[in-house]
Amino acid sequence: EKEKRVQPINVIAGSVSHLDRVNVDTDQIMPKQFLKRVERSGFGEFVFYDWRQEPGWDLPANPILVAGENFGCGSSREHAPWGLQDYGFRAVVAPSFADIFYSNCTKIGLLPVTLSDEDCRALARAGQGEVDLAAQEVRFAGRQVAFEIDHEIRRRLLDGLDDIGVTLAEEGAISAYERERERDGPVTTAL
């Protein structure tokens, strides 16, 4: 089997980091001066760069990040989820996400989970949790809280498939399609 570009997700368990701020935009997550390359790796050191200069800033690189509502608003910057993942977060739990940010997370295998503000704060207070994608629930402090996720996104994340992986899964059908359309003779299409 080909190497997966995205790690399959089943259960993400461990300590929780809490970013108790709302409307965190992608420029705050990954400031523009660090957007000088297109590889996905190496951006973790720049996550929340400006805020990290503030006295008392402490956001450990735990598997689960709990954030405030409208997380990832602003530009469609892919580098923001790349940086969060490279920093060490595997799941981001918030009351709401900007749509493009949410989509960018799912494309790289960073699991965005929407829970109520009350449940987010309870998870942050618990300090430990489990995000179970297969069961679609977050477990903490003896509680299980269900979350919704699109069926196809869930399947892709469970199987460790990004857009390229989804296409490659159809390699047999694509090859058959191409074989059925082959013909002898000169190429008649314009270049």
Short mmCIF file of N, CA and C in Angstrom, two decimals:
data_model
loop_
_atom_site.label_atom_id
_atom_site.label_comp_id
_atom_site.label_asym_id
_atom_site.label_seq_id
_atom_site.Cartn_x
_atom_site.Cartn_y
_atom_site.Cartn_z
N GLU A 1 0.84 -1.19 0.00
CA GLU A 1 0.00 0.00 0.00
C GLU A 1 0.88 1.25 0.00
N LYS A 2 0.48 2.25 -0.73
CA LYS A 2 1.24 3.50 -0.80
C LYS A 2 1.23 4.19 0.56
N GLU A 3 2.29 4.95 0.81
CA GLU A 3 2.38 5.71 2.06
C GLU A 3 1.27 6.75 2.11
N LYS A 4 0.62 6.84 3.24
CA LYS A 4 -0.47 7.80 3.40
C LYS A 4 0.11 9.19 3.63
N ARG A 5 -0.47 10.19 2.97
CA ARG A 5 -0.03 11.58 3.13
C ARG A 5 -0.64 12.19 4.39
N VAL A 6 -1.74 11.59 4.85
CA VAL A 6 -2.44 12.06 6.04
C VAL A 6 -2.54 10.87 6.99
N GLN A 7 -2.22 11.09 8.26
CA GLN A 7 -2.32 10.00 9.23
C GLN A 7 -3.79 9.71 9.53
N PRO A 8 -4.19 8.44 9.49
CA PRO A 8 -5.57 8.11 9.85
C PRO A 8 -5.86 8.53 11.29
N ILE A 9 -7.09 8.97 11.52
CA ILE A 9 -7.50 9.39 12.86
C ILE A 9 -8.56 8.42 13.35
N ASN A 10 -8.42 7.98 14.58
CA ASN A 10 -9.48 7.22 15.22
C ASN A 10 -9.78 7.91 16.54
N VAL A 11 -8.88 7.78 17.51
CA VAL A 11 -9.04 8.46 18.81
C VAL A 11 -7.82 9.33 19.05
N ILE A 12 -8.06 10.57 19.39
CA ILE A 12 -7.00 11.49 19.78
C ILE A 12 -7.19 11.72 21.27
N ALA A 13 -6.20 11.30 22.06
CA ALA A 13 -6.34 11.37 23.51
C ALA A 13 -5.13 12.07 24.11
N GLY A 14 -5.37 12.74 25.22
CA GLY A 14 -4.26 13.35 25.94
C GLY A 14 -4.63 14.66 26.59
N SER A 15 -3.60 15.42 26.87
CA SER A 15 -3.77 16.70 27.55
C SER A 15 -4.40 17.73 26.61
N VAL A 16 -5.02 18.72 27.24
CA VAL A 16 -5.74 19.77 26.53
C VAL A 16 -5.06 21.11 26.77
N SER A 17 -4.86 21.88 25.71
CA SER A 17 -4.41 23.27 25.81
C SER A 17 -5.63 24.15 25.57
N HIS A 18 -5.70 25.28 26.27
CA HIS A 18 -6.86 26.15 26.16
C HIS A 18 -6.43 27.54 25.70
N LEU A 19 -6.95 27.95 24.56
CA LEU A 19 -6.76 29.30 24.06
C LEU A 19 -8.08 30.01 24.26
N ASP A 20 -8.21 30.73 25.35
CA ASP A 20 -9.48 31.35 25.74
C ASP A 20 -9.63 32.71 25.06
N ARG A 21 -9.74 32.67 23.73
CA ARG A 21 -9.93 33.89 22.93
C ARG A 21 -10.92 33.57 21.82
N VAL A 22 -11.75 34.55 21.47
CA VAL A 22 -12.71 34.37 20.37
C VAL A 22 -12.20 35.12 19.14
N ASN A 23 -12.75 34.77 17.99
CA ASN A 23 -12.42 35.43 16.72
C ASN A 23 -10.92 35.43 16.43
N VAL A 24 -10.26 34.32 16.73
CA VAL A 24 -8.84 34.19 16.43
C VAL A 24 -8.70 34.01 14.93
N ASP A 25 -8.01 34.94 14.27
CA ASP A 25 -7.90 34.86 12.82
C ASP A 25 -6.61 34.17 12.38
N THR A 26 -6.56 33.85 11.10
CA THR A 26 -5.43 33.08 10.58
C THR A 26 -4.12 33.86 10.63
N ASP A 27 -4.18 35.20 10.62
CA ASP A 27 -2.96 35.99 10.75
C ASP A 27 -2.42 35.93 12.18
N GLN A 28 -3.31 35.79 13.16
CA GLN A 28 -2.86 35.63 14.54
C GLN A 28 -2.29 34.23 14.75
N ILE A 29 -2.90 33.24 14.09
CA ILE A 29 -2.39 31.87 14.19
C ILE A 29 -1.03 31.77 13.50
N MET A 30 -0.93 32.29 12.28
CA MET A 30 0.31 32.22 11.49
C MET A 30 0.55 33.57 10.82
N PRO A 31 1.33 34.45 11.46
CA PRO A 31 1.58 35.78 10.90
C PRO A 31 2.18 35.74 9.49
N LYS A 32 1.81 36.72 8.69
CA LYS A 32 2.14 36.74 7.27
C LYS A 32 3.63 36.72 6.97
N GLN A 33 4.46 37.24 7.86
CA GLN A 33 5.90 37.28 7.57
C GLN A 33 6.53 35.89 7.50
N PHE A 34 5.80 34.86 7.91
CA PHE A 34 6.35 33.50 7.90
C PHE A 34 5.83 32.66 6.73
N LEU A 35 5.15 33.29 5.78
CA LEU A 35 4.55 32.55 4.66
C LEU A 35 5.49 32.51 3.46
N LYS A 36 6.72 32.13 3.69
CA LYS A 36 7.72 32.21 2.63
C LYS A 36 7.98 30.88 1.92
N ARG A 37 7.29 29.83 2.28
CA ARG A 37 7.47 28.54 1.61
C ARG A 37 6.14 27.81 1.53
N VAL A 38 6.11 26.75 0.73
CA VAL A 38 4.86 26.04 0.52
C VAL A 38 4.84 24.64 1.11
N GLU A 39 5.96 24.18 1.68
CA GLU A 39 5.94 22.89 2.35
C GLU A 39 5.05 22.99 3.58
N ARG A 40 4.47 21.86 3.98
CA ARG A 40 3.59 21.87 5.14
C ARG A 40 4.35 21.87 6.46
N SER A 41 5.60 21.49 6.45
CA SER A 41 6.34 21.34 7.71
C SER A 41 7.14 22.59 8.06
N GLY A 42 7.50 22.69 9.33
CA GLY A 42 8.35 23.76 9.79
C GLY A 42 7.64 25.03 10.23
N PHE A 43 6.32 25.02 10.24
CA PHE A 43 5.58 26.22 10.62
C PHE A 43 5.21 26.27 12.10
N GLY A 44 5.37 25.16 12.81
CA GLY A 44 4.97 25.11 14.21
C GLY A 44 5.64 26.15 15.08
N GLU A 45 6.89 26.46 14.79
CA GLU A 45 7.62 27.42 15.62
C GLU A 45 7.07 28.85 15.50
N PHE A 46 6.23 29.09 14.49
CA PHE A 46 5.69 30.44 14.27
C PHE A 46 4.24 30.61 14.72
N VAL A 47 3.61 29.53 15.19
CA VAL A 47 2.21 29.58 15.61
C VAL A 47 2.04 30.60 16.74
N PHE A 48 1.07 31.48 16.60
CA PHE A 48 0.77 32.52 17.59
C PHE A 48 2.02 33.33 17.94
N TYR A 49 2.86 33.60 16.96
CA TYR A 49 4.16 34.22 17.18
C TYR A 49 4.07 35.51 17.99
N ASP A 50 3.17 36.40 17.61
CA ASP A 50 3.07 37.69 18.31
C ASP A 50 2.59 37.51 19.74
N TRP A 51 1.63 36.64 19.95
CA TRP A 51 1.09 36.42 21.28
C TRP A 51 2.12 35.73 22.18
N ARG A 52 3.00 34.94 21.58
CA ARG A 52 4.01 34.25 22.38
C ARG A 52 4.99 35.22 23.03
N GLN A 53 5.02 36.45 22.54
CA GLN A 53 5.90 37.46 23.12
C GLN A 53 5.29 38.10 24.38
N GLU A 54 4.00 37.86 24.60
CA GLU A 54 3.30 38.44 25.75
C GLU A 54 3.75 37.77 27.05
N PRO A 55 3.90 38.55 28.12
CA PRO A 55 4.26 37.95 29.41
C PRO A 55 3.19 36.96 29.86
N GLY A 56 3.61 35.81 30.35
CA GLY A 56 2.69 34.82 30.88
C GLY A 56 2.06 33.91 29.83
N TRP A 57 2.41 34.10 28.56
CA TRP A 57 1.84 33.25 27.50
C TRP A 57 2.29 31.82 27.74
N ASP A 58 1.34 30.90 27.72
CA ASP A 58 1.65 29.48 27.89
C ASP A 58 0.60 28.67 27.15
N LEU A 59 1.01 28.06 26.05
CA LEU A 59 0.11 27.20 25.29
C LEU A 59 0.89 25.95 24.90
N PRO A 60 0.87 24.95 25.79
CA PRO A 60 1.64 23.74 25.51
C PRO A 60 1.16 23.02 24.25
N ALA A 61 2.08 22.31 23.63
CA ALA A 61 1.78 21.55 22.41
C ALA A 61 1.16 20.21 22.79
N ASN A 62 -0.09 20.25 23.20
CA ASN A 62 -0.82 19.04 23.58
C ASN A 62 -1.60 18.51 22.37
N PRO A 63 -2.10 17.28 22.44
CA PRO A 63 -2.85 16.74 21.30
C PRO A 63 -4.15 17.49 21.00
N ILE A 64 -4.76 18.10 22.02
CA ILE A 64 -6.07 18.74 21.85
C ILE A 64 -5.97 20.22 22.20
N LEU A 65 -6.42 21.07 21.28
CA LEU A 65 -6.52 22.50 21.52
C LEU A 65 -7.99 22.87 21.64
N VAL A 66 -8.35 23.55 22.71
CA VAL A 66 -9.70 24.10 22.87
C VAL A 66 -9.60 25.60 22.64
N ALA A 67 -10.44 26.12 21.76
CA ALA A 67 -10.41 27.54 21.42
C ALA A 67 -11.81 28.12 21.52
N GLY A 68 -11.89 29.44 21.31
CA GLY A 68 -13.17 30.14 21.37
C GLY A 68 -13.87 30.14 20.03
N GLU A 69 -15.05 30.76 20.00
CA GLU A 69 -15.88 30.76 18.80
C GLU A 69 -15.21 31.49 17.64
N ASN A 70 -15.63 31.10 16.43
CA ASN A 70 -15.15 31.69 15.18
C ASN A 70 -13.64 31.52 15.01
N PHE A 71 -13.14 30.38 15.40
CA PHE A 71 -11.70 30.11 15.31
C PHE A 71 -11.30 29.96 13.85
N GLY A 72 -10.19 30.60 13.46
CA GLY A 72 -9.68 30.49 12.11
C GLY A 72 -10.32 31.44 11.12
N CYS A 73 -10.92 32.52 11.61
CA CYS A 73 -11.54 33.49 10.70
C CYS A 73 -10.44 34.26 9.96
N GLY A 74 -10.84 35.13 9.06
CA GLY A 74 -9.86 35.93 8.32
C GLY A 74 -9.59 35.32 6.97
N SER A 75 -8.34 35.27 6.59
CA SER A 75 -7.97 34.81 5.26
C SER A 75 -8.07 33.29 5.15
N SER A 76 -7.92 32.80 3.93
CA SER A 76 -8.01 31.36 3.68
C SER A 76 -6.65 30.67 3.84
N ARG A 77 -5.75 31.29 4.52
CA ARG A 77 -4.37 30.85 4.70
C ARG A 77 -4.24 29.39 5.16
N GLU A 78 -3.75 28.53 4.28
CA GLU A 78 -3.54 27.12 4.61
C GLU A 78 -2.45 26.94 5.66
N HIS A 79 -1.54 27.90 5.73
CA HIS A 79 -0.41 27.81 6.65
C HIS A 79 -0.86 27.77 8.11
N ALA A 80 -2.04 28.32 8.42
CA ALA A 80 -2.53 28.32 9.80
C ALA A 80 -2.76 26.89 10.30
N PRO A 81 -3.55 26.05 9.62
CA PRO A 81 -3.67 24.68 10.09
C PRO A 81 -2.36 23.90 9.99
N TRP A 82 -1.56 24.18 8.95
CA TRP A 82 -0.25 23.51 8.85
C TRP A 82 0.57 23.77 10.11
N GLY A 83 0.58 25.02 10.54
CA GLY A 83 1.37 25.39 11.73
C GLY A 83 0.83 24.75 13.00
N LEU A 84 -0.50 24.76 13.16
CA LEU A 84 -1.10 24.15 14.35
C LEU A 84 -0.76 22.67 14.42
N GLN A 85 -0.83 21.99 13.29
CA GLN A 85 -0.52 20.57 13.25
C GLN A 85 0.98 20.34 13.51
N ASP A 86 1.81 21.14 12.89
CA ASP A 86 3.25 20.99 13.08
C ASP A 86 3.66 21.29 14.53
N TYR A 87 2.95 22.18 15.17
CA TYR A 87 3.20 22.52 16.58
C TYR A 87 2.92 21.33 17.48
N GLY A 88 1.96 20.49 17.09
CA GLY A 88 1.65 19.30 17.87
C GLY A 88 0.19 19.04 18.12
N PHE A 89 -0.68 19.97 17.74
CA PHE A 89 -2.12 19.75 17.93
C PHE A 89 -2.61 18.74 16.90
N ARG A 90 -3.50 17.84 17.33
CA ARG A 90 -4.09 16.86 16.42
C ARG A 90 -5.59 17.08 16.27
N ALA A 91 -6.19 17.76 17.25
CA ALA A 91 -7.62 18.10 17.20
C ALA A 91 -7.78 19.51 17.74
N VAL A 92 -8.71 20.26 17.14
CA VAL A 92 -9.06 21.60 17.62
C VAL A 92 -10.56 21.56 17.92
N VAL A 93 -10.91 21.90 19.15
CA VAL A 93 -12.30 21.88 19.59
C VAL A 93 -12.72 23.32 19.87
N ALA A 94 -13.81 23.76 19.26
CA ALA A 94 -14.28 25.13 19.43
C ALA A 94 -15.79 25.18 19.19
N PRO A 95 -16.44 26.26 19.68
CA PRO A 95 -17.89 26.40 19.44
C PRO A 95 -18.22 26.64 17.96
N SER A 96 -17.29 27.24 17.21
CA SER A 96 -17.51 27.46 15.77
C SER A 96 -16.17 27.75 15.10
N PHE A 97 -16.13 27.48 13.80
CA PHE A 97 -14.94 27.69 12.99
C PHE A 97 -15.31 28.47 11.74
N ALA A 98 -14.35 29.21 11.21
CA ALA A 98 -14.54 29.78 9.87
C ALA A 98 -14.57 28.62 8.89
N ASP A 99 -15.47 28.69 7.90
CA ASP A 99 -15.68 27.57 6.98
C ASP A 99 -14.40 27.12 6.25
N ILE A 100 -13.66 28.07 5.69
CA ILE A 100 -12.47 27.70 4.91
C ILE A 100 -11.41 27.10 5.83
N PHE A 101 -11.25 27.67 7.01
CA PHE A 101 -10.29 27.12 7.97
C PHE A 101 -10.66 25.67 8.31
N TYR A 102 -11.93 25.43 8.58
CA TYR A 102 -12.42 24.09 8.91
C TYR A 102 -12.06 23.12 7.78
N SER A 103 -12.36 23.52 6.55
CA SER A 103 -12.07 22.68 5.39
C SER A 103 -10.57 22.44 5.25
N ASN A 104 -9.76 23.47 5.43
CA ASN A 104 -8.30 23.32 5.33
C ASN A 104 -7.78 22.34 6.38
N CYS A 105 -8.36 22.35 7.57
CA CYS A 105 -7.96 21.40 8.62
C CYS A 105 -8.24 19.97 8.18
N THR A 106 -9.45 19.73 7.68
CA THR A 106 -9.81 18.36 7.32
C THR A 106 -8.96 17.84 6.18
N LYS A 107 -8.47 18.72 5.32
CA LYS A 107 -7.66 18.28 4.17
C LYS A 107 -6.28 17.80 4.57
N ILE A 108 -5.81 18.17 5.77
CA ILE A 108 -4.47 17.75 6.20
C ILE A 108 -4.50 16.77 7.37
N GLY A 109 -5.70 16.45 7.86
CA GLY A 109 -5.80 15.50 8.96
C GLY A 109 -5.71 16.14 10.34
N LEU A 110 -6.02 17.43 10.43
CA LEU A 110 -6.16 18.11 11.71
C LEU A 110 -7.66 18.14 11.98
N LEU A 111 -8.11 17.46 13.04
CA LEU A 111 -9.54 17.26 13.26
C LEU A 111 -10.19 18.46 13.95
N PRO A 112 -11.09 19.18 13.25
CA PRO A 112 -11.86 20.25 13.88
C PRO A 112 -13.17 19.69 14.44
N VAL A 113 -13.45 20.00 15.70
CA VAL A 113 -14.65 19.48 16.36
C VAL A 113 -15.43 20.65 16.94
N THR A 114 -16.71 20.71 16.62
CA THR A 114 -17.57 21.77 17.12
C THR A 114 -18.38 21.26 18.30
N LEU A 115 -18.20 21.93 19.45
CA LEU A 115 -18.98 21.67 20.66
C LEU A 115 -19.50 23.00 21.18
N SER A 116 -20.48 22.96 22.05
CA SER A 116 -20.99 24.20 22.64
C SER A 116 -19.88 24.89 23.45
N ASP A 117 -20.04 26.19 23.65
CA ASP A 117 -19.06 26.93 24.45
C ASP A 117 -18.95 26.32 25.85
N GLU A 118 -20.07 25.94 26.43
CA GLU A 118 -20.08 25.34 27.77
C GLU A 118 -19.27 24.03 27.78
N ASP A 119 -19.47 23.17 26.77
CA ASP A 119 -18.73 21.92 26.71
C ASP A 119 -17.24 22.16 26.43
N CYS A 120 -16.92 23.16 25.61
CA CYS A 120 -15.52 23.50 25.36
C CYS A 120 -14.83 23.91 26.66
N ARG A 121 -15.50 24.76 27.43
CA ARG A 121 -14.90 25.21 28.69
C ARG A 121 -14.76 24.06 29.69
N ALA A 122 -15.72 23.15 29.70
CA ALA A 122 -15.64 21.99 30.60
C ALA A 122 -14.48 21.08 30.19
N LEU A 123 -14.28 20.90 28.90
CA LEU A 123 -13.15 20.11 28.41
C LEU A 123 -11.84 20.77 28.80
N ALA A 124 -11.76 22.08 28.64
CA ALA A 124 -10.54 22.80 29.01
C ALA A 124 -10.26 22.65 30.51
N ARG A 125 -11.30 22.77 31.33
CA ARG A 125 -11.12 22.61 32.79
C ARG A 125 -10.67 21.19 33.14
N ALA A 126 -11.17 20.20 32.42
CA ALA A 126 -10.81 18.81 32.69
C ALA A 126 -9.31 18.59 32.44
N GLY A 127 -8.75 19.28 31.46
CA GLY A 127 -7.32 19.19 31.21
C GLY A 127 -6.88 17.95 30.46
N GLN A 128 -7.74 16.96 30.37
CA GLN A 128 -7.48 15.71 29.65
C GLN A 128 -8.74 15.34 28.89
N GLY A 129 -8.59 14.70 27.76
CA GLY A 129 -9.78 14.28 27.03
C GLY A 129 -9.45 13.31 25.93
N GLU A 130 -10.49 12.82 25.30
CA GLU A 130 -10.40 11.94 24.15
C GLU A 130 -11.39 12.43 23.10
N VAL A 131 -10.91 12.55 21.88
CA VAL A 131 -11.78 12.87 20.76
C VAL A 131 -11.84 11.59 19.92
N ASP A 132 -13.00 10.97 19.90
CA ASP A 132 -13.20 9.71 19.21
C ASP A 132 -13.96 9.98 17.92
N LEU A 133 -13.24 9.96 16.82
CA LEU A 133 -13.86 10.26 15.53
C LEU A 133 -14.81 9.14 15.10
N ALA A 134 -14.42 7.89 15.33
CA ALA A 134 -15.27 6.77 14.93
C ALA A 134 -16.63 6.84 15.64
N ALA A 135 -16.61 7.12 16.95
CA ALA A 135 -17.85 7.19 17.73
C ALA A 135 -18.49 8.57 17.66
N GLN A 136 -17.79 9.55 17.11
CA GLN A 136 -18.24 10.94 17.04
C GLN A 136 -18.61 11.48 18.42
N GLU A 137 -17.66 11.32 19.35
CA GLU A 137 -17.88 11.88 20.67
C GLU A 137 -16.56 12.31 21.30
N VAL A 138 -16.68 13.29 22.19
CA VAL A 138 -15.56 13.76 22.98
C VAL A 138 -15.83 13.30 24.41
N ARG A 139 -14.81 12.67 25.00
CA ARG A 139 -14.95 12.15 26.37
C ARG A 139 -14.00 12.89 27.29
N PHE A 140 -14.54 13.34 28.42
CA PHE A 140 -13.73 14.03 29.43
C PHE A 140 -14.50 14.06 30.73
N ALA A 141 -13.78 14.00 31.83
CA ALA A 141 -14.38 14.12 33.17
C ALA A 141 -15.62 13.23 33.34
N GLY A 142 -15.56 12.01 32.82
CA GLY A 142 -16.67 11.08 32.97
C GLY A 142 -17.87 11.35 32.08
N ARG A 143 -17.74 12.27 31.13
CA ARG A 143 -18.83 12.62 30.23
C ARG A 143 -18.51 12.21 28.80
N GLN A 144 -19.55 12.02 28.02
CA GLN A 144 -19.41 11.79 26.58
C GLN A 144 -20.30 12.82 25.89
N VAL A 145 -19.70 13.62 25.01
CA VAL A 145 -20.44 14.64 24.29
C VAL A 145 -20.33 14.35 22.80
N ALA A 146 -21.48 14.16 22.16
CA ALA A 146 -21.51 13.85 20.74
C ALA A 146 -21.20 15.10 19.91
N PHE A 147 -20.59 14.87 18.74
CA PHE A 147 -20.38 15.97 17.79
C PHE A 147 -20.74 15.49 16.40
N GLU A 148 -21.10 16.45 15.56
CA GLU A 148 -21.48 16.18 14.18
C GLU A 148 -20.29 16.40 13.26
N ILE A 149 -20.20 15.59 12.22
CA ILE A 149 -19.19 15.77 11.18
C ILE A 149 -19.74 15.15 9.91
N ASP A 150 -19.46 15.78 8.79
CA ASP A 150 -19.90 15.27 7.50
C ASP A 150 -19.41 13.84 7.32
N HIS A 151 -20.29 12.97 6.82
CA HIS A 151 -19.96 11.55 6.66
C HIS A 151 -18.72 11.33 5.81
N GLU A 152 -18.62 12.03 4.68
CA GLU A 152 -17.48 11.84 3.78
C GLU A 152 -16.19 12.36 4.40
N ILE A 153 -16.23 13.48 5.08
CA ILE A 153 -15.04 13.99 5.77
C ILE A 153 -14.60 12.99 6.84
N ARG A 154 -15.55 12.47 7.58
CA ARG A 154 -15.25 11.48 8.62
C ARG A 154 -14.58 10.26 8.01
N ARG A 155 -15.12 9.75 6.91
CA ARG A 155 -14.54 8.58 6.23
C ARG A 155 -13.10 8.85 5.79
N ARG A 156 -12.89 10.00 5.18
CA ARG A 156 -11.54 10.36 4.71
C ARG A 156 -10.55 10.42 5.88
N LEU A 157 -10.97 11.05 6.97
CA LEU A 157 -10.06 11.17 8.12
C LEU A 157 -9.79 9.83 8.79
N LEU A 158 -10.81 9.00 8.91
CA LEU A 158 -10.62 7.66 9.48
C LEU A 158 -9.67 6.83 8.62
N ASP A 159 -9.76 7.00 7.30
CA ASP A 159 -8.93 6.23 6.38
C ASP A 159 -7.59 6.89 6.06
N GLY A 160 -7.38 8.11 6.55
CA GLY A 160 -6.13 8.81 6.28
C GLY A 160 -6.00 9.24 4.83
N LEU A 161 -7.08 9.75 4.26
CA LEU A 161 -7.08 10.14 2.85
C LEU A 161 -7.21 11.65 2.68
N ASP A 162 -6.28 12.25 1.96
CA ASP A 162 -6.44 13.63 1.53
C ASP A 162 -7.04 13.59 0.12
N ASP A 163 -7.15 14.72 -0.55
CA ASP A 163 -7.77 14.76 -1.88
C ASP A 163 -7.01 13.87 -2.86
N ILE A 164 -5.70 13.87 -2.78
CA ILE A 164 -4.90 13.03 -3.68
C ILE A 164 -5.14 11.55 -3.38
N GLY A 165 -5.20 11.21 -2.11
CA GLY A 165 -5.46 9.83 -1.70
C GLY A 165 -6.82 9.34 -2.17
N VAL A 166 -7.82 10.21 -2.13
CA VAL A 166 -9.16 9.84 -2.62
C VAL A 166 -9.09 9.53 -4.12
N THR A 167 -8.36 10.36 -4.85
CA THR A 167 -8.21 10.13 -6.29
C THR A 167 -7.44 8.84 -6.56
N LEU A 168 -6.33 8.63 -5.84
CA LEU A 168 -5.53 7.43 -6.05
C LEU A 168 -6.28 6.15 -5.69
N ALA A 169 -7.25 6.26 -4.81
CA ALA A 169 -8.06 5.09 -4.46
C ALA A 169 -8.87 4.61 -5.66
N GLU A 170 -9.06 5.48 -6.64
CA GLU A 170 -9.81 5.14 -7.86
C GLU A 170 -8.88 4.87 -9.04
N GLU A 171 -7.61 4.58 -8.74
CA GLU A 171 -6.61 4.38 -9.79
C GLU A 171 -7.02 3.31 -10.80
N GLY A 172 -7.60 2.21 -10.33
CA GLY A 172 -8.04 1.14 -11.23
C GLY A 172 -9.11 1.62 -12.20
N ALA A 173 -10.10 2.34 -11.67
CA ALA A 173 -11.18 2.85 -12.52
C ALA A 173 -10.66 3.90 -13.50
N ILE A 174 -9.71 4.72 -13.05
CA ILE A 174 -9.15 5.74 -13.94
C ILE A 174 -8.37 5.08 -15.07
N SER A 175 -7.57 4.06 -14.74
CA SER A 175 -6.80 3.35 -15.77
C SER A 175 -7.73 2.65 -16.76
N ALA A 176 -8.81 2.04 -16.27
CA ALA A 176 -9.77 1.37 -17.15
C ALA A 176 -10.42 2.39 -18.09
N TYR A 177 -10.78 3.53 -17.57
CA TYR A 177 -11.38 4.60 -18.38
C TYR A 177 -10.42 5.00 -19.49
N GLU A 178 -9.16 5.20 -19.13
CA GLU A 178 -8.17 5.61 -20.13
C GLU A 178 -7.97 4.52 -21.19
N ARG A 179 -7.91 3.25 -20.76
CA ARG A 179 -7.73 2.14 -21.71
C ARG A 179 -8.90 2.06 -22.69
N GLU A 180 -10.11 2.27 -22.21
CA GLU A 180 -11.30 2.19 -23.06
C GLU A 180 -11.32 3.29 -24.11
N ARG A 181 -10.64 4.35 -23.90
CA ARG A 181 -10.67 5.47 -24.81
C ARG A 181 -9.43 5.56 -25.70
N GLU A 182 -8.48 4.64 -25.54
CA GLU A 182 -7.30 4.64 -26.39
C GLU A 182 -7.70 4.29 -27.82
N ARG A 183 -7.00 4.86 -28.78
CA ARG A 183 -7.25 4.50 -30.17
C ARG A 183 -5.94 4.62 -30.95
N ASP A 184 -5.83 3.86 -31.99
CA ASP A 184 -4.67 3.92 -32.85
C ASP A 184 -4.79 5.09 -33.79
N GLY A 185 -3.66 5.50 -34.29
CA GLY A 185 -3.69 6.57 -35.30
C GLY A 185 -3.06 7.83 -34.75
N PRO A 186 -2.97 8.82 -35.60
CA PRO A 186 -2.33 10.07 -35.21
C PRO A 186 -3.19 10.87 -34.23
N VAL A 187 -2.51 11.71 -33.46
CA VAL A 187 -3.20 12.60 -32.55
C VAL A 187 -3.77 13.74 -33.36
N THR A 188 -5.05 14.01 -33.19
CA THR A 188 -5.71 15.04 -34.00
C THR A 188 -6.07 16.28 -33.21
N THR A 189 -5.65 16.32 -31.95
CA THR A 189 -5.97 17.50 -31.14
C THR A 189 -4.89 18.54 -31.30
N ALA A 190 -5.27 19.78 -31.24
CA ALA A 190 -4.30 20.88 -31.35
C ALA A 190 -3.49 20.97 -30.08
N LEU A 191 -2.28 21.36 -30.22
CA LEU A 191 -1.39 21.51 -29.05
C LEU A 191 -1.47 22.89 -28.48
#
